[in-house]
Coordinates of C-alpha atoms in Angstrom, one line a residue:
M28 CA 3.8 -24.7 -31.8
A29 CA 0.4 -24.6 -33.9
A30 CA -1.2 -26.4 -31.2
A31 CA 0.1 -24.2 -28.7
H32 CA -1.1 -21.4 -30.6
D33 CA -4.4 -22.5 -30.9
M34 CA -5.0 -23.3 -27.4
F35 CA -4.7 -19.7 -27.0
E36 CA -6.4 -18.4 -29.6
P37 CA -9.5 -15.7 -28.4
A38 CA -12.9 -17.2 -27.8
P39 CA -15.3 -15.8 -30.3
V40 CA -17.2 -12.9 -29.0
P41 CA -20.9 -13.8 -28.3
T42 CA -23.9 -12.8 -29.7
H43 CA -25.5 -10.3 -27.1
E44 CA -28.8 -10.8 -28.4
R45 CA -29.1 -14.6 -27.6
I46 CA -31.3 -14.6 -24.3
L47 CA -32.3 -18.6 -23.6
K48 CA -35.9 -19.2 -23.9
D49 CA -35.6 -21.2 -20.4
E50 CA -34.3 -17.7 -19.0
K51 CA -37.3 -16.0 -20.0
N52 CA -39.5 -18.4 -18.3
D53 CA -37.5 -18.6 -15.1
V54 CA -37.7 -14.6 -14.8
S55 CA -41.3 -14.6 -15.2
S56 CA -41.4 -15.7 -11.8
G57 CA -38.8 -13.5 -10.3
D58 CA -36.3 -16.2 -9.7
M59 CA -32.9 -15.7 -11.4
H60 CA -30.8 -18.1 -9.2
E61 CA -30.0 -20.4 -11.8
T62 CA -29.7 -17.6 -14.9
L63 CA -26.8 -17.9 -17.5
V64 CA -26.3 -14.5 -18.1
E65 CA -23.7 -14.8 -21.1
P66 CA -25.4 -17.8 -22.4
S67 CA -22.3 -18.5 -25.3
S68 CA -19.6 -20.6 -24.4
E69 CA -17.8 -17.6 -23.2
N70 CA -19.2 -17.2 -19.8
Q71 CA -21.1 -20.0 -18.1
L72 CA -20.8 -18.5 -14.4
L73 CA -24.3 -18.2 -12.5
R74 CA -25.5 -15.2 -11.0
H75 CA -26.0 -16.5 -7.0
L76 CA -24.8 -13.8 -5.0
G77 CA -28.0 -11.5 -3.6
N78 CA -28.0 -8.2 -1.8
R79 CA -27.2 -9.4 1.7
Q80 CA -24.4 -11.4 0.5
I81 CA -22.7 -8.8 -1.7
Q82 CA -23.1 -6.1 0.6
L83 CA -20.9 -8.3 3.2
I84 CA -18.3 -9.4 1.3
A85 CA -17.8 -5.4 0.2
V86 CA -17.7 -4.6 4.0
G87 CA -15.5 -7.7 4.9
G88 CA -14.2 -9.5 2.1
S89 CA -10.7 -7.6 2.2
I90 CA -10.1 -7.3 5.8
G91 CA -7.7 -9.8 7.0
T92 CA -4.4 -10.0 8.7
A93 CA -3.0 -6.9 8.0
L94 CA -5.7 -4.8 9.7
F95 CA -5.4 -6.6 13.0
V96 CA -1.6 -7.6 12.9
S97 CA 0.4 -6.4 10.6
I98 CA -0.7 -2.5 10.7
G99 CA 1.4 -2.9 13.9
S100 CA 4.7 -2.6 11.7
G101 CA 3.5 0.7 10.3
L102 CA 2.9 1.8 14.2
A103 CA 6.6 0.8 15.1
K104 CA 8.2 2.7 11.8
G105 CA 6.0 5.8 12.0
G106 CA 4.4 6.4 15.2
P107 CA 0.6 6.9 15.6
G108 CA 0.9 10.4 13.7
S109 CA 2.4 9.1 10.6
L110 CA 0.1 6.1 10.8
L111 CA -3.1 7.8 11.1
I112 CA -1.9 10.4 8.2
G113 CA -0.3 7.5 6.4
Y114 CA -3.7 5.5 6.5
T115 CA -5.9 8.6 5.7
I116 CA -4.0 9.6 2.2
Y117 CA -4.0 5.9 1.1
A118 CA -7.7 5.3 1.7
I119 CA -8.2 8.5 0.0
M120 CA -6.1 7.4 -3.2
V121 CA -7.9 4.0 -3.1
G122 CA -11.3 5.9 -2.7
L123 CA -10.4 7.4 -6.0
V124 CA -9.6 4.0 -7.7
N125 CA -13.0 3.0 -6.3
N126 CA -14.7 5.7 -7.9
S127 CA -13.5 5.1 -11.3
M128 CA -13.8 1.1 -10.7
A129 CA -17.6 1.7 -9.5
E130 CA -18.7 3.4 -12.9
M131 CA -17.4 0.8 -15.0
V132 CA -18.5 -2.2 -13.5
T133 CA -21.8 -1.3 -12.6
Y134 CA -21.9 -0.2 -16.6
M135 CA -20.5 -3.6 -17.3
P136 CA -20.6 -6.4 -14.8
V137 CA -19.1 -9.0 -16.6
S138 CA -16.9 -11.9 -14.9
G139 CA -13.4 -10.8 -15.1
S140 CA -14.1 -7.5 -14.4
F141 CA -11.4 -4.8 -14.5
I142 CA -9.0 -7.5 -16.3
R143 CA -11.1 -7.8 -19.4
M144 CA -11.9 -4.4 -19.4
A145 CA -8.5 -3.7 -19.6
G146 CA -8.1 -5.8 -22.7
R147 CA -11.1 -4.7 -24.4
W148 CA -11.0 -0.8 -24.0
V149 CA -7.0 -0.6 -23.7
D150 CA -4.7 -2.7 -25.5
E151 CA -5.2 -6.6 -25.0
A152 CA -1.6 -6.9 -23.7
L153 CA -2.9 -4.8 -20.8
G154 CA -5.7 -7.4 -19.8
F155 CA -3.1 -10.2 -20.5
M156 CA -0.6 -8.6 -17.9
A157 CA -3.5 -7.4 -15.5
G158 CA -4.9 -10.9 -15.6
W159 CA -2.1 -12.8 -14.5
N160 CA -0.8 -10.3 -12.3
F161 CA -4.2 -10.2 -10.2
F162 CA -4.3 -14.2 -10.5
L163 CA -0.8 -14.6 -8.8
Y164 CA -1.6 -11.9 -6.8
E165 CA -4.6 -13.6 -5.4
A166 CA -3.1 -16.9 -5.5
C167 CA 0.0 -16.2 -3.4
L168 CA -2.1 -14.5 -0.6
I169 CA -3.7 -17.7 0.1
P170 CA -0.8 -19.3 1.4
F171 CA 0.0 -16.3 3.0
E172 CA -3.5 -16.5 5.2
I173 CA -3.1 -20.1 5.9
S174 CA 0.4 -19.4 7.3
A175 CA -1.2 -16.4 9.5
I176 CA -3.8 -18.7 10.9
N177 CA -1.0 -20.9 12.0
L178 CA 0.6 -17.8 13.7
V179 CA -2.3 -16.8 15.6
L180 CA -2.9 -20.5 16.8
G181 CA 0.4 -20.0 18.5
F182 CA -1.0 -17.7 20.8
W183 CA -2.0 -20.6 22.7
R184 CA 0.2 -23.4 22.2
D185 CA 3.6 -23.7 19.6
D186 CA 3.2 -27.9 19.3
I187 CA 0.1 -27.8 16.7
P188 CA 1.7 -29.4 13.7
P189 CA 1.4 -27.0 10.9
A190 CA 0.9 -29.5 8.2
A191 CA -2.1 -30.4 9.8
I192 CA -3.3 -26.6 9.9
C193 CA -2.2 -26.4 6.2
V194 CA -4.1 -29.3 5.0
A195 CA -7.5 -28.4 7.0
C196 CA -7.3 -25.0 5.4
I197 CA -6.7 -26.3 2.2
V198 CA -9.7 -29.0 2.2
L199 CA -12.3 -26.4 3.6
Y200 CA -11.2 -23.9 1.0
A201 CA -11.7 -26.3 -1.5
I202 CA -15.3 -27.5 -0.2
I203 CA -16.4 -23.9 0.1
N204 CA -15.6 -22.7 -3.1
I205 CA -16.4 -26.3 -5.3
V206 CA -19.7 -27.2 -4.0
A207 CA -21.5 -23.9 -5.3
V208 CA -21.1 -20.1 -5.5
Q209 CA -24.1 -19.5 -3.2
Y210 CA -22.6 -21.6 -0.6
F211 CA -19.4 -19.4 -0.9
G212 CA -21.7 -16.1 -0.5
E213 CA -23.1 -17.4 2.4
A214 CA -19.7 -18.5 4.0
E215 CA -18.7 -15.2 3.0
F216 CA -21.4 -13.4 4.8
W217 CA -21.4 -14.8 8.3
L218 CA -17.3 -14.7 8.1
S219 CA -17.5 -11.1 7.3
S220 CA -20.1 -10.7 10.1
G221 CA -17.2 -12.1 12.5
K222 CA -15.0 -9.4 11.2
I223 CA -17.5 -6.5 12.1
L224 CA -18.2 -7.9 15.3
L225 CA -14.3 -8.2 16.0
I226 CA -13.8 -4.8 14.9
C227 CA -16.5 -3.3 17.1
I228 CA -14.8 -5.2 20.2
L229 CA -11.3 -3.5 19.3
Y230 CA -12.8 -0.1 19.2
M231 CA -14.9 -0.4 22.6
F232 CA -12.1 -1.9 23.9
T233 CA -9.9 1.1 22.7
L234 CA -12.4 3.7 23.8
V235 CA -13.2 2.1 27.2
T236 CA -9.4 1.6 28.2
M237 CA -8.6 5.0 27.4
C238 CA -11.2 6.3 29.6
G239 CA -9.9 4.4 32.4
G240 CA -11.9 1.2 32.1
N241 CA -8.8 -1.0 32.5
P242 CA -7.6 -2.8 35.7
Q243 CA -5.2 -0.1 36.6
H244 CA -8.0 2.5 36.3
D245 CA -5.6 4.5 34.2
A246 CA -7.5 7.0 31.9
Y247 CA -4.4 7.3 29.4
G248 CA -6.1 8.9 26.3
F249 CA -4.2 10.1 23.8
R250 CA -0.6 9.7 26.1
Y251 CA 1.3 8.2 23.6
W252 CA 0.9 10.7 20.9
S253 CA 3.5 12.9 23.6
D254 CA 5.2 10.4 25.2
P255 CA 7.1 8.7 23.2
G256 CA 5.6 11.1 20.6
A257 CA 3.4 11.1 17.3
F258 CA 6.4 10.5 15.0
A259 CA 8.7 8.0 15.0
E260 CA 12.0 7.8 13.4
H261 CA 13.2 5.0 11.0
I262 CA 16.4 4.0 9.7
H263 CA 17.8 7.5 10.1
E264 CA 17.4 10.3 12.8
G265 CA 15.9 13.9 12.9
A266 CA 13.9 15.0 10.2
L267 CA 14.8 12.5 7.5
G268 CA 14.1 9.9 9.8
R269 CA 10.5 10.9 10.7
F270 CA 9.7 11.3 6.9
E271 CA 11.1 7.3 6.2
G272 CA 8.8 6.6 9.2
F273 CA 6.1 8.0 7.5
L274 CA 6.9 6.1 4.3
G275 CA 6.9 2.9 6.3
A276 CA 3.3 3.7 7.6
V277 CA 2.4 4.6 4.1
F278 CA 3.7 1.4 2.9
S279 CA 1.7 -0.7 5.5
A280 CA -1.4 0.9 4.3
G281 CA -0.8 -0.1 0.9
F282 CA -0.9 -3.5 2.3
T283 CA -3.8 -3.2 4.3
V284 CA -6.2 -0.9 2.4
V285 CA -7.8 -2.7 -0.1
G286 CA -11.1 -3.6 -1.4
P287 CA -12.8 -2.4 -4.7
E288 CA -11.1 -5.1 -6.4
Y289 CA -12.9 -7.8 -4.5
L290 CA -16.2 -6.6 -5.3
A291 CA -15.8 -6.3 -8.7
M292 CA -14.2 -9.5 -9.3
V293 CA -18.2 -11.0 -8.0
A294 CA -19.8 -8.8 -10.9
G295 CA -20.0 -11.9 -13.2
E296 CA -22.1 -13.6 -10.6
A297 CA -23.9 -11.2 -8.4
E298 CA -27.9 -10.7 -8.9
R299 CA -29.3 -7.6 -10.3
P300 CA -25.6 -6.2 -10.6
R301 CA -26.7 -2.3 -11.7
T302 CA -28.3 -2.0 -8.4
Y303 CA -26.4 -4.2 -5.9
L304 CA -23.1 -3.5 -7.0
K305 CA -23.7 0.1 -7.1
N306 CA -24.9 -0.2 -3.1
G307 CA -21.8 -2.1 -2.2
F308 CA -19.0 0.2 -4.0
K309 CA -20.8 3.2 -2.1
T310 CA -20.2 1.2 1.4
V311 CA -16.3 1.0 0.2
Y312 CA -16.3 5.0 1.3
W313 CA -17.3 4.8 4.8
R314 CA -15.7 1.2 5.2
F315 CA -12.5 3.2 4.6
G316 CA -13.2 5.6 7.1
I317 CA -14.3 3.7 9.7
F318 CA -12.2 0.3 9.3
F319 CA -8.9 1.6 8.3
I320 CA -8.4 5.3 9.3
G321 CA -10.5 4.3 12.2
G322 CA -8.0 1.2 12.7
A323 CA -5.1 3.4 12.4
L324 CA -6.2 5.7 15.0
C325 CA -7.2 3.1 17.8
V326 CA -3.7 1.0 17.5
G327 CA -1.8 4.5 18.0
I328 CA -4.1 5.2 20.8
V329 CA -3.7 1.8 22.9
L330 CA -0.1 1.4 22.4
P331 CA 3.2 3.3 22.1
W332 CA 5.2 3.0 19.2
N333 CA 8.2 2.0 21.2
D334 CA 6.8 -1.0 22.9
A335 CA 9.2 -3.8 22.7
T336 CA 6.7 -6.4 21.7
L337 CA 5.7 -4.7 19.0
Q338 CA 8.5 -5.5 16.8
N339 CA 6.9 -9.1 16.5
A340 CA 4.0 -7.4 14.5
D341 CA 6.5 -7.0 11.5
T342 CA 6.8 -11.0 11.5
G343 CA 2.8 -11.4 12.0
T344 CA 2.7 -13.4 15.3
A345 CA -0.3 -13.0 17.4
N346 CA 1.9 -11.8 20.2
G347 CA 2.7 -9.1 17.7
S348 CA -1.0 -7.6 17.3
P349 CA -1.2 -4.1 18.7
Y350 CA -4.5 -4.8 20.3
V351 CA -3.5 -8.1 21.8
I352 CA 0.1 -6.5 23.2
A353 CA -2.2 -3.8 24.7
M354 CA -4.4 -6.2 26.3
Q355 CA -1.6 -8.3 27.8
N356 CA 0.0 -5.0 29.0
M357 CA -3.0 -3.9 30.9
G358 CA -3.2 -7.4 32.5
I359 CA -6.3 -7.9 30.8
G360 CA -6.9 -12.0 31.0
V361 CA -9.9 -13.2 28.8
L362 CA -10.2 -10.6 26.0
P363 CA -6.9 -11.5 24.0
H364 CA -8.3 -15.2 23.7
I365 CA -12.1 -13.8 22.4
V366 CA -9.7 -11.6 19.8
N367 CA -7.7 -14.3 18.5
A368 CA -10.5 -16.5 18.2
L369 CA -12.3 -14.0 16.2
M370 CA -9.1 -13.1 14.3
I371 CA -8.9 -16.7 12.9
T372 CA -12.5 -16.4 11.4
S373 CA -10.9 -13.3 9.9
I374 CA -7.8 -14.5 8.1
F375 CA -9.6 -17.6 7.3
S376 CA -12.2 -15.3 5.3
A377 CA -10.1 -13.1 3.7
G378 CA -7.8 -16.6 2.4
N379 CA -11.5 -17.9 1.2
A380 CA -12.2 -14.4 -0.8
Y381 CA -8.5 -14.6 -2.3
T382 CA -9.4 -18.5 -3.6
Y383 CA -12.6 -17.6 -5.1
C384 CA -10.8 -14.3 -6.9
A385 CA -8.4 -16.6 -8.0
M386 CA -10.4 -18.9 -9.6
R387 CA -12.4 -15.9 -11.7
S388 CA -9.8 -14.2 -12.4
L389 CA -8.2 -17.3 -14.6
Y390 CA -11.6 -17.8 -15.8
G391 CA -11.7 -14.5 -17.2
L392 CA -8.3 -14.7 -18.8
A393 CA -9.5 -18.0 -20.7
C394 CA -12.8 -16.1 -22.0
D395 CA -10.8 -13.7 -23.6
G396 CA -8.2 -16.3 -25.1
Q397 CA -5.1 -15.2 -22.7
A398 CA -5.2 -18.6 -20.8
P399 CA -5.8 -22.3 -22.0
R400 CA -9.1 -22.7 -23.0
I401 CA -9.4 -25.7 -20.4
F402 CA -9.9 -23.0 -17.6
Q403 CA -13.2 -22.1 -19.4
K404 CA -14.9 -25.1 -18.7
T405 CA -17.5 -25.2 -15.8
L406 CA -19.5 -27.6 -14.0
K407 CA -23.3 -27.8 -14.0
N408 CA -23.3 -25.4 -10.8
G409 CA -21.0 -23.0 -12.7
I410 CA -17.9 -23.7 -10.9
P411 CA -14.8 -23.1 -13.1
V412 CA -13.3 -26.4 -12.1
Y413 CA -10.0 -26.6 -14.0
A414 CA -9.4 -22.9 -12.7
F415 CA -10.1 -24.3 -9.5
A416 CA -7.5 -27.2 -9.9
L417 CA -4.7 -24.8 -10.6
V418 CA -5.7 -22.2 -7.9
M419 CA -5.5 -25.1 -5.3
V420 CA -2.0 -26.0 -6.2
F421 CA -0.9 -22.4 -4.7
P422 CA -2.1 -23.3 -0.8
F423 CA 0.4 -25.8 -0.6
L424 CA 3.3 -23.1 -0.5
S425 CA 2.1 -22.9 2.9
F426 CA 4.0 -26.3 3.8
L427 CA 7.3 -23.7 3.5
Q428 CA 6.8 -23.3 7.0
V429 CA 7.2 -27.1 7.7
S430 CA 10.6 -26.4 7.0
N431 CA 11.3 -22.5 7.5
N432 CA 10.4 -19.8 10.4
T433 CA 6.5 -19.7 9.7
A434 CA 7.0 -15.6 10.5
Q435 CA 9.4 -15.5 7.7
V436 CA 7.3 -17.4 5.2
V437 CA 4.6 -14.9 6.0
T438 CA 7.1 -12.0 5.6
W439 CA 8.5 -13.5 2.2
L440 CA 4.8 -13.6 0.7
A441 CA 3.5 -10.4 2.3
T442 CA 6.4 -8.6 0.4
L443 CA 6.0 -10.3 -2.8
T444 CA 2.2 -9.4 -3.3
Q445 CA 2.3 -5.9 -2.1
G446 CA 3.8 -4.6 -5.7
S447 CA 1.4 -6.7 -7.2
Q448 CA -1.3 -4.9 -5.5
M449 CA -0.6 -1.5 -6.7
I450 CA 0.0 -2.7 -9.9
N451 CA -3.9 -3.7 -10.0
Y452 CA -4.7 -0.1 -9.2
I453 CA -2.5 1.1 -11.6
V454 CA -4.3 -0.9 -14.3
M455 CA -7.7 0.0 -13.1
C456 CA -6.9 3.7 -13.2
L457 CA -5.3 3.6 -16.9
T458 CA -8.6 1.4 -18.0
Y459 CA -10.9 4.3 -16.4
I460 CA -8.9 6.9 -18.2
F461 CA -9.2 5.2 -21.7
F462 CA -13.2 4.4 -20.9
H463 CA -13.8 7.8 -20.1
N464 CA -12.3 9.2 -23.2
A465 CA -14.2 6.4 -25.2
T466 CA -17.4 7.5 -23.7
K467 CA -16.8 11.2 -25.0
A468 CA -15.7 9.9 -28.3
Q469 CA -18.7 7.8 -28.9
G470 CA -21.2 10.4 -27.4
I471 CA -22.3 8.6 -24.1
D472 CA -23.6 11.0 -21.5
R473 CA -21.9 9.4 -18.4
R474 CA -25.0 11.1 -16.0
T475 CA -26.8 8.1 -17.8
L476 CA -24.8 5.4 -16.4
P477 CA -26.0 3.1 -13.1
Y478 CA -23.1 5.1 -11.3
F479 CA -21.7 8.3 -12.1
G480 CA -18.2 9.3 -11.0
Y481 CA -17.6 12.7 -9.7
F482 CA -14.4 14.8 -10.7
Q483 CA -13.5 12.4 -13.6
P484 CA -11.1 11.6 -15.3
Y485 CA -9.0 13.8 -12.3
C486 CA -9.8 11.1 -9.7
A487 CA -7.9 8.6 -11.9
Y488 CA -4.8 10.6 -12.9
I489 CA -4.3 11.6 -9.5
A490 CA -4.8 7.6 -8.2
L491 CA -2.5 6.6 -11.1
V492 CA 0.3 9.0 -10.4
W493 CA 0.3 8.0 -6.8
M494 CA 0.3 4.4 -7.2
V495 CA 3.2 4.5 -9.8
I496 CA 5.1 6.6 -7.5
I497 CA 4.4 4.1 -4.8
E498 CA 5.2 1.1 -6.9
A499 CA 8.9 2.6 -7.4
I500 CA 9.9 3.7 -3.9
F501 CA 8.0 1.1 -1.9
G502 CA 11.4 -1.2 -1.8
Y503 CA 13.5 2.0 -1.4
T504 CA 15.4 0.7 1.5
V505 CA 17.5 -1.8 -0.2
F506 CA 19.1 0.7 -2.1
T507 CA 20.4 2.5 0.9
P508 CA 24.0 2.4 1.9
G509 CA 24.6 -1.0 3.9
N510 CA 21.1 -2.2 3.3
W511 CA 21.4 -3.9 -0.5
N512 CA 20.2 -7.4 -0.5
V513 CA 19.4 -9.6 -3.7
G514 CA 16.7 -11.6 -1.5
D515 CA 15.1 -8.6 -0.5
F516 CA 15.3 -6.6 -3.9
F517 CA 13.4 -9.3 -5.6
A518 CA 10.9 -9.6 -2.7
F519 CA 10.0 -6.1 -3.4
Y520 CA 10.1 -5.9 -7.3
T521 CA 9.5 -9.4 -8.7
M522 CA 5.7 -8.9 -9.6
A523 CA 6.7 -5.4 -11.4
M524 CA 9.3 -7.4 -13.5
V525 CA 6.5 -10.1 -14.4
A526 CA 4.3 -7.3 -15.1
F527 CA 6.4 -6.0 -17.6
C528 CA 7.8 -9.0 -19.1
T529 CA 3.9 -10.3 -19.4
Y530 CA 2.7 -6.9 -21.2
F531 CA 5.7 -6.4 -23.6
G532 CA 6.0 -10.4 -24.1
W533 CA 1.8 -10.6 -24.9
K534 CA 2.4 -7.3 -27.1
L535 CA 5.3 -8.7 -29.0
F536 CA 4.0 -11.9 -29.6
R537 CA 0.3 -10.8 -30.6
R538 CA 1.4 -7.6 -32.1
T539 CA -1.3 -5.7 -30.0
R540 CA -2.3 -1.7 -30.4
F541 CA -4.1 0.5 -28.4
V542 CA -7.5 0.8 -29.1
P543 CA -8.6 4.0 -30.1
A544 CA -11.3 5.6 -28.2
A545 CA -13.8 5.7 -31.0
Q546 CA -13.2 2.0 -31.6
A547 CA -13.6 0.7 -27.8
D548 CA -16.3 -1.9 -27.6
L549 CA -18.6 -0.5 -24.9
V550 CA -21.5 -2.4 -26.3
W551 CA -20.0 -5.9 -25.7
D552 CA -22.2 -7.7 -23.2
K553 CA -24.4 -4.6 -22.2
P554 CA -27.4 -5.8 -24.2
A555 CA -27.6 -9.3 -22.5
I556 CA -27.1 -7.5 -19.2
D557 CA -29.9 -5.1 -19.9
A558 CA -32.5 -8.1 -20.9
Y559 CA -31.3 -9.6 -17.7
E560 CA -32.1 -6.5 -15.4
A561 CA -35.1 -5.7 -17.5
A562 CA -36.8 -9.3 -17.0
Y563 CA -37.3 -8.8 -13.2
N564 CA -40.6 -8.2 -12.3
E565 CA -39.7 -7.7 -8.5
P566 CA -38.4 -4.6 -7.2
P567 CA -35.0 -5.1 -5.8
T568 CA -34.6 -5.8 -1.7
R569 CA -33.2 -4.0 0.7
F570 CA -30.3 -5.4 2.9
R571 CA -32.1 -4.9 6.5
D572 CA -35.0 -6.5 4.8
E573 CA -33.2 -9.5 3.7
I574 CA -31.3 -9.6 7.6
K575 CA -34.8 -9.5 8.9
A576 CA -36.3 -12.3 6.6
M577 CA -33.1 -14.3 7.3
F578 CA -33.4 -14.2 11.1
F579 CA -37.5 -13.6 11.7
G580 CA -38.9 -15.1 8.6
K581 CA -40.6 -11.8 7.4
K582 CA -41.3 -11.3 3.7
K583 CA -39.1 -9.0 1.8
R584 CA -40.3 -5.4 1.4
E585 CA -42.1 -6.0 -2.0
N586 CA -42.9 -2.0 -2.6
Y587 CA -39.3 -0.8 -2.9
M588 CA -38.8 0.9 -6.0
G589 CA -35.8 3.3 -5.3
E590 CA -32.4 3.1 -6.4
D591 CA -30.7 2.6 -3.3
P592 CA -32.3 -0.3 -1.5
N593 CA -30.3 0.3 1.9

């Protein structure tokens, strides 16, 4: 028992003033690519991710299967009106979470991000629960995306061995995430670019075909909003059924609309985090409007909610993608193949991002003594090697589809992780409320922070109440008469029970207390990060300048001195 207790002893807090002499020499030339920002044994991650990579991770890192395929289940349950309203409301709520996260992360861009902030500023037990919840959430999404790739490949042929696809994905994820973080960033940049291309194609498809540019020359416009109607009935009939349809659309949005947590998890490896992360968080708002709300609008235009084939979307098959169904209904031949090919890159990219985030969350837990210290060890290139080894065990869950229906495996994993995602947002909102109180108690003017969140702390309170309500009711159907099923109950609420057990278990084991506002450690690693930022001699680069330099070999703009280099 004593040995086990020692294994989980918190790592010593670093001395912030220790800045390596080598680091000073490196920054004199403006080259920060190999800098150790936290040079103690606590954090050995390297800051490799530049502005170009961070912006694309912010834009595309969280877009995967749900936006292109699973969104169809929300349409089938709620109809186009409920889908648009549900996605708009949920996007606004996650935007409020983003407003909170941006302020904290740009002020304290540390590895582990909100997980470690929860432990430092709220309660050590909350950080422990948040870390393991986020780790399990990300780790379980990896096999979900691998299974989804198998489903999309089934669009072309159904005799592809699932085991071969599983092995190929596992090997590729391992290569991308172990060689070095700069290759992860570069891979994610190109994969995210493919997602943006796919979204543009689908939006153009919607606009052109609704105006009559289809084989039937049928300018159908918003026809499906009136026939079969804007609001579908789900489970029950009448007003109650339409309300339940709206809830189905909201729950679909809960699995689809994500983003700020992925940007926050790269904080410990971002170059010039106070500038580049700030810009990344700003893109989240228009991304929600264009991608998620726009996607909900387009899906409701191109396909009626009562389409017979749409029921496949709830099981995640490629033929269940609303866009693919609409293309096939119109007799369009080539475009479905292009869409599905790009969809594979999108799904693969999402799995790649989940692998990255799971590794970093486990590493952050180890840094704070809430996971075995062995997961804190990194290679010379900054990769947490043992955290990587444990994370790569989870993709093997995708082999469940070898002996089970692939779509059923996708449904299990999606349902299991959806509740976990809302717990992440609950933790973020709670952490911000404590952070806000701490800044007031310690006399810190929030307007001096790199990012100032307007309408705070009310944004955090509103989002907190919303997420708690959704977490409580998103599995309500198992409690309706005739629908009780033990397996469904545990699929909906397992992660909530795990969160309860990990929080109170750690609280009793360590006898932790809530951190008083006046005693919250708002200094933490700020001196080291301030020194890192101040050591740059060159101004931050614009996103478009980096793109020009990459394609045309032009020099990055050197005279830019503004706060928002985009």
